[in-house]
Short mmCIF file of C-alpha atoms in Angstrom, two decimals:
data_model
loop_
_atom_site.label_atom_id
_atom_site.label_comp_id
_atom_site.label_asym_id
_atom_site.label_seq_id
_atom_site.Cartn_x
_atom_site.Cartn_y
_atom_site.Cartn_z
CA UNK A 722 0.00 0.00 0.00
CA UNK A 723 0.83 3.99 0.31
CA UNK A 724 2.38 5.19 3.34
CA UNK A 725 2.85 9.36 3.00
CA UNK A 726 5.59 11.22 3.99
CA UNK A 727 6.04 14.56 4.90
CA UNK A 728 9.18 16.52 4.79
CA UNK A 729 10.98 19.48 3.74
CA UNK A 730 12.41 20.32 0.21
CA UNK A 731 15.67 19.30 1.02
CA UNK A 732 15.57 16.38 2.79
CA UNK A 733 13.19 14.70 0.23
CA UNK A 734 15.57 15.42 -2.47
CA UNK A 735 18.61 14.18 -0.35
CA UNK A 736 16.91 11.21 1.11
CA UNK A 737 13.80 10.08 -0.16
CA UNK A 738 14.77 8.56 -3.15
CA UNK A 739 17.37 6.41 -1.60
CA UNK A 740 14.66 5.82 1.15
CA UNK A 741 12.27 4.46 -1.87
CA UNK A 742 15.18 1.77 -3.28
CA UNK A 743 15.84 0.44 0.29
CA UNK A 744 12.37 -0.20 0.85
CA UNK A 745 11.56 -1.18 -3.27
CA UNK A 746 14.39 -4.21 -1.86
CA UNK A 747 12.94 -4.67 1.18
CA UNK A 748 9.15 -4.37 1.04
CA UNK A 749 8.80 -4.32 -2.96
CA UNK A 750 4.51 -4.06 -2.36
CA UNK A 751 5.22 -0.06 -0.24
CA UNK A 752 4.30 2.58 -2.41
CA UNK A 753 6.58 6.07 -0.80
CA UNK A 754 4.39 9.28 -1.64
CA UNK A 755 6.55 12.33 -0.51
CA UNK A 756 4.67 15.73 0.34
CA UNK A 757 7.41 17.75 0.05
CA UNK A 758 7.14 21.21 1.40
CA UNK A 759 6.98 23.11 4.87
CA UNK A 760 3.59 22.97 5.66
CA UNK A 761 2.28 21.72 9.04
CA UNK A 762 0.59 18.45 8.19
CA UNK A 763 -2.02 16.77 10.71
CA UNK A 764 -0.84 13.52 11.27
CA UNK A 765 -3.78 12.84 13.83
CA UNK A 766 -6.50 13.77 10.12
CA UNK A 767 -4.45 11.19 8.26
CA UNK A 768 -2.85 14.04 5.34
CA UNK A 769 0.03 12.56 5.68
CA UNK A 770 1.43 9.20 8.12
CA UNK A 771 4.46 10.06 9.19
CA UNK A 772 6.15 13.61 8.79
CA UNK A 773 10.02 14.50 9.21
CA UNK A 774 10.14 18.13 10.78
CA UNK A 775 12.68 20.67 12.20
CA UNK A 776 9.72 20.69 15.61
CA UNK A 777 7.22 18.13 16.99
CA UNK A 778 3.45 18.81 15.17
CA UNK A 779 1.58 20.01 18.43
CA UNK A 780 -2.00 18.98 17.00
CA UNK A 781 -3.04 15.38 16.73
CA UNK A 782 -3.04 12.30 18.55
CA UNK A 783 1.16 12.27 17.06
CA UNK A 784 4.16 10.15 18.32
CA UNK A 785 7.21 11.16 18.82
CA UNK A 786 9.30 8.11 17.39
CA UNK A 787 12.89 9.72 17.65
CA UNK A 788 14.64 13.12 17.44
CA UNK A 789 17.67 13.42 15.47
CA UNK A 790 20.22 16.09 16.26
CA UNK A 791 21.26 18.11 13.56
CA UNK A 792 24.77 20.06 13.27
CA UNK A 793 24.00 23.25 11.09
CA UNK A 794 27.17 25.54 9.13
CA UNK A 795 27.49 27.90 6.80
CA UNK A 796 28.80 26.75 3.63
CA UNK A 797 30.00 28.00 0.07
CA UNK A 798 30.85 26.70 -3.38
CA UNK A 799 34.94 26.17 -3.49
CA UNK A 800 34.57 28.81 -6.63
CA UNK A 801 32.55 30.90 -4.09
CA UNK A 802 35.38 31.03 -1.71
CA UNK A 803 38.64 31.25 -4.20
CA UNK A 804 36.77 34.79 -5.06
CA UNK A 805 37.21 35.55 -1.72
CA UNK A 806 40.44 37.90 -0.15
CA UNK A 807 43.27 35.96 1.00
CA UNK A 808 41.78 36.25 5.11
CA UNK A 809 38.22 37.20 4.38
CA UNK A 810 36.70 38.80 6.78
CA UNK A 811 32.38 39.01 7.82
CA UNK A 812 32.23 42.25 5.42
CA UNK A 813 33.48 39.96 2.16
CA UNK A 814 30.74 37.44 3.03
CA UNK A 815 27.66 37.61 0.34
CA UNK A 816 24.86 35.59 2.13
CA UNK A 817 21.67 33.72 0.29
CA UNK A 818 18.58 34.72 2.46
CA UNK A 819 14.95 33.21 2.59
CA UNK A 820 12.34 35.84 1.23
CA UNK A 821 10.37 38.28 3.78
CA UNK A 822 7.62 35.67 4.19
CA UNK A 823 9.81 32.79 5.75
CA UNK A 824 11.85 35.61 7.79
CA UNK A 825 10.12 33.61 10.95
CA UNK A 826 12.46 30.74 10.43
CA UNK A 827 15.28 30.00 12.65
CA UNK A 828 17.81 30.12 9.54
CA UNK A 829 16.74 33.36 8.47
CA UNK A 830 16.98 34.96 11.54
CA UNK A 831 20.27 34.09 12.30
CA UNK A 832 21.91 35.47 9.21
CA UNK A 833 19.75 38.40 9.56
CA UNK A 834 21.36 38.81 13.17
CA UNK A 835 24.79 37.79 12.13
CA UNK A 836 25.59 38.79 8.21
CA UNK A 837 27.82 41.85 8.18
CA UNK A 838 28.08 41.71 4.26
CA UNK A 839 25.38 41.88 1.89
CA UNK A 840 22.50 40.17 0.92
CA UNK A 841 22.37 38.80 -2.75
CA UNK A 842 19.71 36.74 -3.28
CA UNK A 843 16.60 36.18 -1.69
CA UNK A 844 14.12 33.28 -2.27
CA UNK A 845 11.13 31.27 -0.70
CA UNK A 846 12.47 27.85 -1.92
CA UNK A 847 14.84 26.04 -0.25
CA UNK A 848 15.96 24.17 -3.81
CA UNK A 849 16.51 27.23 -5.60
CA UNK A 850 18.71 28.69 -2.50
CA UNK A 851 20.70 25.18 -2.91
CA UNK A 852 21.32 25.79 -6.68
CA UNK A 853 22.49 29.38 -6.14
CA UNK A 854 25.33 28.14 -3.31
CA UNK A 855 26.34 25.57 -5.74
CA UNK A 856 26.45 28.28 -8.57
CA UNK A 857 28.97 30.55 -6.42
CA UNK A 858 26.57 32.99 -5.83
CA UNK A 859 26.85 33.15 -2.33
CA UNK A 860 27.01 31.36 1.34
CA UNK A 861 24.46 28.87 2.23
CA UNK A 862 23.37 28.13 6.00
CA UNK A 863 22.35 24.74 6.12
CA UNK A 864 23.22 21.16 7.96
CA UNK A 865 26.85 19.63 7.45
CA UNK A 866 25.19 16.85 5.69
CA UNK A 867 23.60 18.48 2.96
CA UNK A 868 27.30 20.80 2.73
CA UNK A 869 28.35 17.23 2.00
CA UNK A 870 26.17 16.08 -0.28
CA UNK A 871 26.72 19.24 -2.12
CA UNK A 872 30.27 19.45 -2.37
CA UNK A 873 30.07 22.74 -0.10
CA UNK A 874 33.13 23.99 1.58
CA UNK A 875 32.53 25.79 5.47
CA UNK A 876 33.12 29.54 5.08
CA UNK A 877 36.80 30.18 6.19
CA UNK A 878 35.73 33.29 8.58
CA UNK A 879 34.65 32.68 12.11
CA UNK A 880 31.38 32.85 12.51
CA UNK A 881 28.94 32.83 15.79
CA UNK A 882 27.87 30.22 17.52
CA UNK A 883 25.20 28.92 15.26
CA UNK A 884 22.39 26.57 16.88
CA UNK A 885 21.91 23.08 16.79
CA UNK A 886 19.01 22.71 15.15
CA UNK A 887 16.71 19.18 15.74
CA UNK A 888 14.66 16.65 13.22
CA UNK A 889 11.80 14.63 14.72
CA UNK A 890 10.52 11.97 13.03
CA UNK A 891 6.72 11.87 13.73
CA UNK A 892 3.96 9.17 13.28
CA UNK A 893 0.47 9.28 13.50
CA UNK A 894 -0.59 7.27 16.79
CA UNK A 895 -3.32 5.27 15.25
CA UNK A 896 -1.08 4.08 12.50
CA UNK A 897 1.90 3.59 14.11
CA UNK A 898 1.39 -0.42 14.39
CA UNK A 899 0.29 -1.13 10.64
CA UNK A 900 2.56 -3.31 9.02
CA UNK A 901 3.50 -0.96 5.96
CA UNK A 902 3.82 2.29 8.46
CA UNK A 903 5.93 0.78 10.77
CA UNK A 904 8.34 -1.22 7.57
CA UNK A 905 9.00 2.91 6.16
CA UNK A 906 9.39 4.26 10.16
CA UNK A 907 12.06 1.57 10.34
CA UNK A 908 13.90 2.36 7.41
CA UNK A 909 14.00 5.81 8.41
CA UNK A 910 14.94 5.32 11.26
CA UNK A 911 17.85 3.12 9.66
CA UNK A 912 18.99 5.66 7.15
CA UNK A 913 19.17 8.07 10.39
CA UNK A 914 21.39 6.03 12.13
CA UNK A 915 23.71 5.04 9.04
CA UNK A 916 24.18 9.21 8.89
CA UNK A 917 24.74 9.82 12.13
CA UNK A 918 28.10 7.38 12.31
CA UNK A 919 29.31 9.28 9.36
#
């Protein structure tokens, strides 16, 4: 059968589809539908049966199955930073910001509190942020796994303590024991732990 998950841009583009071939060997018969975006789901009114958020949903009968720590940096194309002065300082920095309607996320406050540079690009999607960091446009604050996955260097300036953000993988509570549920919680749970020892 289905089982829908809910998670953010990036993560379903890092992770789902490698999600989908461990459980296509696994349990060939689960169908994985991803709702990818930001929006609060309601686990407990069955849009979606499990959800993979930066905070627990606070509506619904919803279980907490496991939070996963999550080490955030700021991080830049290696083009990006060879266009940089030989000991850049916070005033060489050009920073990729969310738009004014997300400016209530953690991320974008922080580099609102902390760039000393200039903003040079501004966007409400999280992909299109991604493509601009990999372009050389500018820095990008986001976990050191998706750095990684990106082939993003950390900023050579110090920067200020930045937050440890969290991910929380959430299940609805009346769903949490059917078979196909519980087969895509484990593998997620899996894939967690498998990037959490790199």
């Amino acid at each position: 059968g289905v089982v829908r998950v809910a998670t953010a841009l990036g993560i379903a583009v890092d992770l789902m589809p490698e999600l989908a071939m461990r459980l296509r060997r696994s349990h060939p018969k689960i169908q994985l539908e991803i709702l990818a975006d930001n929006r609060a789901v309601d686990l407990g009114g069955f849009e979606a049966d499990i959800a993979i958020r930066n905070a627990p949903i606070d509506r619904g009968d919803v279980l907490v199955r496991r939070r996963i720590p999550v080490k955030a940096g700021v991080f830049g194309s290696a083009a990006y930073l060879d266009s940089l002065p030989p000991k850049p300082t916070s005033a060489d920095l050009a920073w990729l910001q969310w738009a004014p309607e997300m400016a209530h996320i953690p991320q974008a406050k922080w580099i609102e509190a902390h760039n000393q540079g200039r903003i040079v690009f501004t966007t409400n999607n999280y992909l299109a942020m991604r493509a601009a960091a990999q372009l050389g446009l500018g820095l990008l604050l986001c976990s050191e796994l998706e750095g990684d996955l990106m082939n993003l260097l950390p900023v050579p300036v110090e920067m200020p303590k930045i937050p440890s953000g969290s991910g929380y993988l959430l299940v609805s509570r009346a769903l949490r024991h059917v078979p196909r549920v519980s087969a895509v919680v484990e593998a997620i749970l899996e894939q967690a732990r498998e990037l959490e020892a790199l």
